[in-house]
Coordinates of C-alpha atoms and ligand atoms in Angstrom, one line a residue:
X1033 CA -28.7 8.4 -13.5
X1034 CA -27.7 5.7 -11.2
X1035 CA -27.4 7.0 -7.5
X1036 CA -27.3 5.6 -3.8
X1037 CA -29.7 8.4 -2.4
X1038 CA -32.4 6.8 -3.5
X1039 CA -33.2 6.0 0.1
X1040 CA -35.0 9.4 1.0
X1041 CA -34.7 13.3 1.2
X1042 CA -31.1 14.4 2.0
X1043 CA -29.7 17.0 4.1
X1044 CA -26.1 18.0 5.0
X1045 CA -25.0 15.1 7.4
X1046 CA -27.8 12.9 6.9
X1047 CA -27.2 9.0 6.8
X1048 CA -28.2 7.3 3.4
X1049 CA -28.5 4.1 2.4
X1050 CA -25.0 2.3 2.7
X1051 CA -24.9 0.2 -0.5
X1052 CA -27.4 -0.5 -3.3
X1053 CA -26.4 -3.3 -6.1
X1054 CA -24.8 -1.2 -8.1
X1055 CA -22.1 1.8 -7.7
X1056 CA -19.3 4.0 -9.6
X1057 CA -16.4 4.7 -7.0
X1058 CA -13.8 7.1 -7.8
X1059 CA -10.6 7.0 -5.6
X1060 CA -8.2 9.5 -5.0
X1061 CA -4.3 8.4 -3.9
X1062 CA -2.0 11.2 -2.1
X1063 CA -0.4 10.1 0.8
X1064 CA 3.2 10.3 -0.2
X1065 CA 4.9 11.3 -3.9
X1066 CA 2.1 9.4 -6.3
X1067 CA -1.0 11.2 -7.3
X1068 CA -3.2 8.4 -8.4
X1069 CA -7.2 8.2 -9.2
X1070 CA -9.0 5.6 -10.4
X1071 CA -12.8 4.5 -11.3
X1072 CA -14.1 1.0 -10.2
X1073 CA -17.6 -0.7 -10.7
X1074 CA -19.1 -2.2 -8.2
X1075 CA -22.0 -5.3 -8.7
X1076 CA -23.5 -7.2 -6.3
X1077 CA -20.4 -8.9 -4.2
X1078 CA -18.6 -9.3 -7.1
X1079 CA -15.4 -7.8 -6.8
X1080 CA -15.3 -4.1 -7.9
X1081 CA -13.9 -4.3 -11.3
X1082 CA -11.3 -1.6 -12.1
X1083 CA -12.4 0.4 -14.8
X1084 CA -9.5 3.1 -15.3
X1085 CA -6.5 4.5 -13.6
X1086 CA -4.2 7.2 -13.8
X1087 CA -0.7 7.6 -11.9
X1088 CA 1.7 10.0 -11.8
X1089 CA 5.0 9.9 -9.9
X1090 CA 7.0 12.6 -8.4
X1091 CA 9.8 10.4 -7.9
X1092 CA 12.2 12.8 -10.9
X1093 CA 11.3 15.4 -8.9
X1094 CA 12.4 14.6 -5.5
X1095 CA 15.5 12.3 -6.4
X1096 CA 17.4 15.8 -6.6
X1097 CA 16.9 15.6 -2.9
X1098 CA 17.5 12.2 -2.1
X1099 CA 13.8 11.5 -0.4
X1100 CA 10.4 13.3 -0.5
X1101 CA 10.2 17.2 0.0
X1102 CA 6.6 17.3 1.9
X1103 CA 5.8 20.8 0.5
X1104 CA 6.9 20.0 -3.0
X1105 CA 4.8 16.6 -2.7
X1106 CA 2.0 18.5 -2.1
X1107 CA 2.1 21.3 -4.6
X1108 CA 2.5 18.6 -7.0
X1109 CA -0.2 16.7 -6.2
X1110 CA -2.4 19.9 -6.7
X1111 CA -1.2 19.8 -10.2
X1112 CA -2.0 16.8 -10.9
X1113 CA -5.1 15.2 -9.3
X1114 CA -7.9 17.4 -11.7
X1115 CA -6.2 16.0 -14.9
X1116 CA -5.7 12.8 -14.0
X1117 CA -9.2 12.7 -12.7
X1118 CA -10.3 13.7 -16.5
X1119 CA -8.1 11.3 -17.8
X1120 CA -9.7 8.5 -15.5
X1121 CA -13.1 9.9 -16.3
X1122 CA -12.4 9.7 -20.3
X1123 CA -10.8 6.0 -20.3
X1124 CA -13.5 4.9 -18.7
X1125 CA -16.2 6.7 -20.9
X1126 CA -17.7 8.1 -17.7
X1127 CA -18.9 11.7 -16.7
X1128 CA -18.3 12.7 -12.9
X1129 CA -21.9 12.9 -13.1
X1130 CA -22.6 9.0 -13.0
X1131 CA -19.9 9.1 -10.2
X1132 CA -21.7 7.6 -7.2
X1133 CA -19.1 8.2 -4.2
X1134 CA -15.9 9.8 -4.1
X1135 CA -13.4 8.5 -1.8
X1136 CA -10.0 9.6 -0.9
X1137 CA -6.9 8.4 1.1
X1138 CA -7.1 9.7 4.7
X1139 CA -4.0 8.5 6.1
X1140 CA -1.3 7.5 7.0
X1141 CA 0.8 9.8 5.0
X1142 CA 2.2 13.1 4.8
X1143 CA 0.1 15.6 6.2
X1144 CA 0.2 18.1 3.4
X1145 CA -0.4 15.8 0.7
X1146 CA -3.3 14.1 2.5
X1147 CA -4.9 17.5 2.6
X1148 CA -4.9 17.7 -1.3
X1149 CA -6.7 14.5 -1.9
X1150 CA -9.3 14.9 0.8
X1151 CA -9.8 18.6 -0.2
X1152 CA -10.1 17.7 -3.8
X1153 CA -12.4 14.7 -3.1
X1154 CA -14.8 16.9 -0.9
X1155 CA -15.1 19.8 -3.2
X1156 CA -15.8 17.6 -5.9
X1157 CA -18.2 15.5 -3.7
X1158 CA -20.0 18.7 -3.1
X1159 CA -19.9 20.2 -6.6
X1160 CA -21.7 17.6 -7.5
X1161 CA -23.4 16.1 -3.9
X1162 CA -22.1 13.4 -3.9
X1163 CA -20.9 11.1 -0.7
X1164 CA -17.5 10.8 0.3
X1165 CA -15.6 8.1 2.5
X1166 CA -12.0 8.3 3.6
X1167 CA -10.0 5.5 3.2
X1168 CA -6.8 3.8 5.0
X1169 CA -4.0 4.0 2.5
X1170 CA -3.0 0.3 4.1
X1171 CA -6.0 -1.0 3.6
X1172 CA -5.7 -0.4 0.0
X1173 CA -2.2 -2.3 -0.3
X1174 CA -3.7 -5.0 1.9
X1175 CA -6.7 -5.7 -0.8
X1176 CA -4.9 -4.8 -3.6
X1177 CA -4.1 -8.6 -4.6
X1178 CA -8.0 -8.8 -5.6
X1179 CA -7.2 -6.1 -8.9
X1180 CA -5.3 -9.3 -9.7
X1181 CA -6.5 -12.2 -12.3
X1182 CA -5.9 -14.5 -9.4
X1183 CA -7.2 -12.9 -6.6
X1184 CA -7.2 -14.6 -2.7
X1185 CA -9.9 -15.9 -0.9
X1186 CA -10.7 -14.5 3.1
X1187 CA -9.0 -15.4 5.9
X1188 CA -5.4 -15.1 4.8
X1189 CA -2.5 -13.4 6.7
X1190 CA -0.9 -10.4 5.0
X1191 CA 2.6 -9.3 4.7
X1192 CA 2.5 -5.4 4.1
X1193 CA 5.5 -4.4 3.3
X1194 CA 6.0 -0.7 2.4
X1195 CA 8.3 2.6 2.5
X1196 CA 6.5 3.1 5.8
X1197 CA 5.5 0.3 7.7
X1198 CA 6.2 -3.4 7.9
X1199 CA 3.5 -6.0 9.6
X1200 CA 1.7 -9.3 9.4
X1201 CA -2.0 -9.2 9.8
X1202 CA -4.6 -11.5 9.9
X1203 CA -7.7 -10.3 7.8
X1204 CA -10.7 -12.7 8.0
X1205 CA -12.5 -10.8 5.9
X1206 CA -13.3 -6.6 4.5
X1207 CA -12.8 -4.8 7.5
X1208 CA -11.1 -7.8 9.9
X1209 CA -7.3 -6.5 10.3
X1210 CA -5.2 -8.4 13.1
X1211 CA -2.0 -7.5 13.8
X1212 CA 0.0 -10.2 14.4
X1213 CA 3.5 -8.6 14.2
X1214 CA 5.3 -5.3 13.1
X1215 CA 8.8 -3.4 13.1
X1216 CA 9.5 -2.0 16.2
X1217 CA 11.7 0.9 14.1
X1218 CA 12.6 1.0 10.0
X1219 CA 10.3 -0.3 7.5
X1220 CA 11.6 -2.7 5.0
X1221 CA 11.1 -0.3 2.8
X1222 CA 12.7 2.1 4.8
X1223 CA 15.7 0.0 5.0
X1224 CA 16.4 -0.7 0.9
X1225 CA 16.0 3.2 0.9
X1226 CA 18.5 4.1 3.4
X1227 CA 20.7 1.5 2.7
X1228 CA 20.9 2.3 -0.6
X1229 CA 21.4 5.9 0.3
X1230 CA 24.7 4.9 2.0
X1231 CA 25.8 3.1 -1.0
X1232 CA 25.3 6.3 -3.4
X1233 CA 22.2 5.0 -5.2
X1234 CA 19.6 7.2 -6.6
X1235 CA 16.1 7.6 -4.5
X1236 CA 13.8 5.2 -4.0
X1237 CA 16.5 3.3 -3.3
X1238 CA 14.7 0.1 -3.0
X1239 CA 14.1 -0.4 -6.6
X1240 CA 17.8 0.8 -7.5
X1241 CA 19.7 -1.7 -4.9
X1242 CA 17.3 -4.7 -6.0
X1243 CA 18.7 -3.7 -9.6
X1244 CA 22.2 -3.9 -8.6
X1245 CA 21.3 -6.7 -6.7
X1246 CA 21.5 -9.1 -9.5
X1247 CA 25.1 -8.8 -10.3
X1248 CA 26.1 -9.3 -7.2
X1249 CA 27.0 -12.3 -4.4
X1250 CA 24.3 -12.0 -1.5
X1251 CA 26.7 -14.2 0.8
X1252 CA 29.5 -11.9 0.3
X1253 CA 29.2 -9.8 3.5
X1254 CA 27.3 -11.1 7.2
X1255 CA 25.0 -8.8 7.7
X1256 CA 22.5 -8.7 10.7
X1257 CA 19.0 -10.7 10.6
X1258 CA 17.7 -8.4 13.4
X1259 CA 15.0 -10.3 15.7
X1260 CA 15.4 -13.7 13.3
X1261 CA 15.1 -16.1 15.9
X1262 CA 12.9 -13.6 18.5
X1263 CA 10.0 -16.3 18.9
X1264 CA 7.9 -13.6 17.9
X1265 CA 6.5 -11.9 14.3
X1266 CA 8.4 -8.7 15.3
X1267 CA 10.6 -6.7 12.8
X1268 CA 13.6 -4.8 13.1
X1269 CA 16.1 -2.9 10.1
X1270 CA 17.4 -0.2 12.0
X1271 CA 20.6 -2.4 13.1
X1272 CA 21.0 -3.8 9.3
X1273 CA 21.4 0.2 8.1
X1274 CA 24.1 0.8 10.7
X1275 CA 26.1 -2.7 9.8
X1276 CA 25.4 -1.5 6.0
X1277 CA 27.5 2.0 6.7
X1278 CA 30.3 0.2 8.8
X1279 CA 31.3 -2.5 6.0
X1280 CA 30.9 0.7 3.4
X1281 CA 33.1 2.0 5.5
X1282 CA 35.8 -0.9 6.3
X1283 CA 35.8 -0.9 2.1
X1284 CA 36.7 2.5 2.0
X1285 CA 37.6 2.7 -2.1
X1286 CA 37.0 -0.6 -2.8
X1287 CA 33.0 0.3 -2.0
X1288 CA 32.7 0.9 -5.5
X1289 CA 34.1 -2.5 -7.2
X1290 CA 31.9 -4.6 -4.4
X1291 CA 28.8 -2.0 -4.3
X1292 CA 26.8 -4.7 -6.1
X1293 CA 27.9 -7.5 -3.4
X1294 CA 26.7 -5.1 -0.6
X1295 CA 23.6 -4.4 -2.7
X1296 CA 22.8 -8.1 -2.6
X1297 CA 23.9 -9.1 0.9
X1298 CA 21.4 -6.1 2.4
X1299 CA 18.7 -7.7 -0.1
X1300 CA 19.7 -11.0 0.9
X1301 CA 19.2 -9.8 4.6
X1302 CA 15.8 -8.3 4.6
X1303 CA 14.4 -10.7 2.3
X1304 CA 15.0 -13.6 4.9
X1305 CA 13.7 -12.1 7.3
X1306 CA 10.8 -11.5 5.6
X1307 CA 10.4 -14.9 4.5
X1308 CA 10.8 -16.2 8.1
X1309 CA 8.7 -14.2 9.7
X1310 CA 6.2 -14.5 7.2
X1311 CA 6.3 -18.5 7.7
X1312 CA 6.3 -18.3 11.2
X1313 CA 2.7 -16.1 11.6
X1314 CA 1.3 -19.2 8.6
X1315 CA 1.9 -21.9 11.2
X1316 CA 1.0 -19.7 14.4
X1317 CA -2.9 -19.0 12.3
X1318 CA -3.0 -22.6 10.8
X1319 CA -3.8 -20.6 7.9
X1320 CA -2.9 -21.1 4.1
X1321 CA -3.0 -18.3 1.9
X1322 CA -0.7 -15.6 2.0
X1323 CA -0.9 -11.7 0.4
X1324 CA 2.2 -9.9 0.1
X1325 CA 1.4 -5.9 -0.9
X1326 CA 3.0 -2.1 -0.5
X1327 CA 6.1 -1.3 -2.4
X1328 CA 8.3 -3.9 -1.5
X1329 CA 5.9 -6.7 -2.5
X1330 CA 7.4 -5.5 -6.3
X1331 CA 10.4 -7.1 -5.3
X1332 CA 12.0 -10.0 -7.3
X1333 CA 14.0 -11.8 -4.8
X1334 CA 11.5 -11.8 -2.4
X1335 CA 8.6 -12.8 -4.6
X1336 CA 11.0 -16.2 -5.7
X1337 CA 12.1 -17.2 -1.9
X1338 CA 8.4 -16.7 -0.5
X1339 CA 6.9 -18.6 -4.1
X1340 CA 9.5 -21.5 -3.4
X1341 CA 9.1 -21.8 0.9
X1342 CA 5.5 -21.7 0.7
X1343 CA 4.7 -24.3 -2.4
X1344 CA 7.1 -26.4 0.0
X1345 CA 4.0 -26.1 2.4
X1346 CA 1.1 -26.1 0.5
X1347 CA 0.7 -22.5 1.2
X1348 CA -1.1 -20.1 -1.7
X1349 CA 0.8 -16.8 -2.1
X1350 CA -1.1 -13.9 -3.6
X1351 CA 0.4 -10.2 -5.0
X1352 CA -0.8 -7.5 -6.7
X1353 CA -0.2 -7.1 -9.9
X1354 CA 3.4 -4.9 -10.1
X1355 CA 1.8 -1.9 -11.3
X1356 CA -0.1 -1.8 -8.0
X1357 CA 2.2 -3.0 -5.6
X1358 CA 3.4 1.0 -5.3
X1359 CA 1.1 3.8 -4.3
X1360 CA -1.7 4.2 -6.5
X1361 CA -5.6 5.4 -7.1
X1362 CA -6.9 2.0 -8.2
X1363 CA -6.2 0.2 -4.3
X1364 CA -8.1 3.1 -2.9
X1365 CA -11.0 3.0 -5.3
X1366 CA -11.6 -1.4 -4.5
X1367 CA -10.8 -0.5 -1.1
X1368 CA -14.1 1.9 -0.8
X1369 CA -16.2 -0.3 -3.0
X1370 CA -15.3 -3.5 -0.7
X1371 CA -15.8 -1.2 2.9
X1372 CA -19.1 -0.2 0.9
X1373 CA -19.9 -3.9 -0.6
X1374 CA -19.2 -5.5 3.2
X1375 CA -21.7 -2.4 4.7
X1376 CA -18.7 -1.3 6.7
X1377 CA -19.8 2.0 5.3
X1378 CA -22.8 4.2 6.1
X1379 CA -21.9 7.0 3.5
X1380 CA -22.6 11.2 4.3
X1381 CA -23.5 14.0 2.5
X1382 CA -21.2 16.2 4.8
X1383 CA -17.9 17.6 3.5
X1384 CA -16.1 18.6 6.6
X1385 CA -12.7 16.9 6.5
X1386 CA -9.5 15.8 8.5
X1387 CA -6.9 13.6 7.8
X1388 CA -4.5 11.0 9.7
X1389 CA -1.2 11.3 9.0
X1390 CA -0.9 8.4 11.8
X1391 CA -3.2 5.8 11.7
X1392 CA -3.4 2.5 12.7
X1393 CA -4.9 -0.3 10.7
X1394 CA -5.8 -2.7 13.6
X1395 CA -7.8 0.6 14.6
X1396 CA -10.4 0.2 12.0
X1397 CA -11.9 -2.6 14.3
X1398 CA -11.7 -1.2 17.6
X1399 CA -12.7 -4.4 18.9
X1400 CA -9.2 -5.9 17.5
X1401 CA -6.9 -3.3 18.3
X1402 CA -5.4 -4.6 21.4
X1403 CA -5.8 -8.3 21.2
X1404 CA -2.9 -8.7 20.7
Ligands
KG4_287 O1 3.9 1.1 -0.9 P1 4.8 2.2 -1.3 O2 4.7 2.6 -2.8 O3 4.7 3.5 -0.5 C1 4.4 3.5 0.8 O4 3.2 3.4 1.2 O5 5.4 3.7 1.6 O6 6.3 1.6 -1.0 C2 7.4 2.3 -1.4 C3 8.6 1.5 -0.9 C4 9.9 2.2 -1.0 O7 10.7 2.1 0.2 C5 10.6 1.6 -2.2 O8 12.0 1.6 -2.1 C6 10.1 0.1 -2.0 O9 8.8 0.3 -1.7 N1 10.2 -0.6 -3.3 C7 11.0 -1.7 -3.4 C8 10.9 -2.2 -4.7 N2 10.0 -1.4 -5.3 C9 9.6 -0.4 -4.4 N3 11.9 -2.3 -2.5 C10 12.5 -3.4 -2.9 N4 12.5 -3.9 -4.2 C11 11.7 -3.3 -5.1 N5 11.6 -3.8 -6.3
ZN288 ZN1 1.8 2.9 0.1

């Protein structure tokens, strides 16, 4: 049996060895309303290479409510995390056994349904005595590009752009986050969600408005480019959601004939000034690659604008593959291999636990956090 403790006696707490050649990595994803695990391989510096994955989505469950229930996100993912585990376990041919660390996201995310992956990943790690390593849920979406069959090269600037958080970083390499720019209120995310709430769409509303989206004129309705022109890589969607409610509300009945007009004007908006901003942090770092990930990397419009303004200038743009541009176990398993592969990790045998429902990226490198 392969195993990283090779480096000595173990006790509770005690250091071991950080990374040896060759290691299985099984992540756990449940920060929000997916429960996803996955298995990677890691060799050498190669990337990890995915072996399975298993998702499951809440989303049927909390579209009754219109957004995630915290406490039904959480019960569910206590459902589902042991069998999807097994599943991951059998695709892969694997026992838990042969699992050499078990890592988990830590934050951000909902409180509740943090506590089920980190619980789940540290009884398991001590069923078994195995390590464990908490991972940052962005830094999975940020190096989720490299599951791709094109994957980027370091330094690049990311766009992360999910149901939480919008911001441009500069990552020189595993571990390196720089934030060059964020929203100062909504996410993008956040702002195809609620936006599409307003216009009666079904929950996540991001996926639902881009839909409707492509019947529509996105030059029908003005709609705010908050902070377009600020001079700096800052974001802001809050005003768009209120300018979305008053022209629903200058339509009055005729909402429902131009719903798909609105729909693509509001796409229209946020996807400019994502494309912008995006531009502008490539000329301020001289840099030219570019990774787009989180949830609203899946989006069509945006992908086609940012394709076409960067080939203009040489620039390569990277995304994950779709199926990992949403929440999932596979970013978090490549995540730990890579913090484990770049010897950012110095792995435990001790199962105490917290969580970080807040949690900043830029934090991860103390160093970087307020060079900005
Ligand atoms: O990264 P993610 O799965 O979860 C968070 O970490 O937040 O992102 C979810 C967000 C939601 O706001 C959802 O509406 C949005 O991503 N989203 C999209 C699309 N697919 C998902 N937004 C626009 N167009 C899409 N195709
Ligand atoms: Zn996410």
């Amino acid at each position: 049996m392969r195993s990283i403790d090779r480096g000595g006696p173990l006790a509770p707490g005690l250091l071991v060895k950080p990374y040896t050649w060759q290691m299985l990595v099984l992540g756990i994803e449940s920060s929000c309303d997916e429960t996803g695990v996955a298995l990677v391989d890691t060799a050498g510096k190669d990337v990890p290479r995915l072996l399975s994955h298993a998702l499951y989505s809440q989303i049927d469950m909390h579209q009754a409510y219109g957004g995630v229930v915290p406490e039904l996100a959480s019960r569910d993912h206590i459902r589902r995390v042991l069998p999807l585990t097994q599943e991951v376990m059998k695709q892969a041919q694997r026992s838990l056994a042969q699992v050499d660390v078990i890592a988990y996201t830590r934050g951000p995310g909902l409180a509740g349904a943090l506590l089920v992956g980190a619980g789940v990943a540290c009884s398991l790690a001590a069923a078994l005595a195995k390590p464990v390593m908490g991972v940052h849920h962005l830094e999975g979406h940020l190096l989720s590009p490299f599951l791709s069959a094109d994957p980027p090269e370091f330094p690049f600037v990311a766009l992360l752009v999910s149901g939480g958080h919008t911001q441009l970083m500069r990552v020189d390499r595993v571990g390196s986050y720089q934030l060059l720019g964020e929203t100062i209120d909504d996410a993008a995310g956040e702002a195809f969600d609620k936006s599409a709430k307003l216009m009666g769409l079904p929950y996540p509303g991001g996926p639902h408005l881009s839909k409707l989206a492509q019947q529509g004129d996105g030059a029908a309705f003005k709609l705010p480019r908050p902070l377009l022109h600020s001079g700096n890589l800052d974001f802001s969607f809050a005003g768009l959601k209120t300018a979305v409610l008053t022209q629903a509300k200058k339509l009055g009945p005729e909402l429902e004939s131009r719903k798909a007009d609105l729909a693509a004007s509001t796409q229209a908006a946020i996807v400019e000034v994502l494309v912008k901003k995006s531009l502008s942090a490539m000329t301020q770092t001289g840099l030219q690659r570019l990774v787009v990930a989180g949830g609203v990397g899946a989006n069509a419009l945006l992908r086609s604008q940012l394709n076409a303004a960067c080939q203009n200038r040489g620039i390569r743009v990277h995304y994950p593959e779709l199926d990992f541009c949403t929440d999932n176990g596979a970013m978090i398993a490549l995540a730990a291999g890579m913090r484990l592969q770049a010897g950012l990790e110095t792995l435990q045998h001790g199962y105490t636990f917290d969580v970080k429902p807040r949690w900043d990226l830029a934090a991860l490198q103390p160093e970087l956090a307020d060079a900005r």
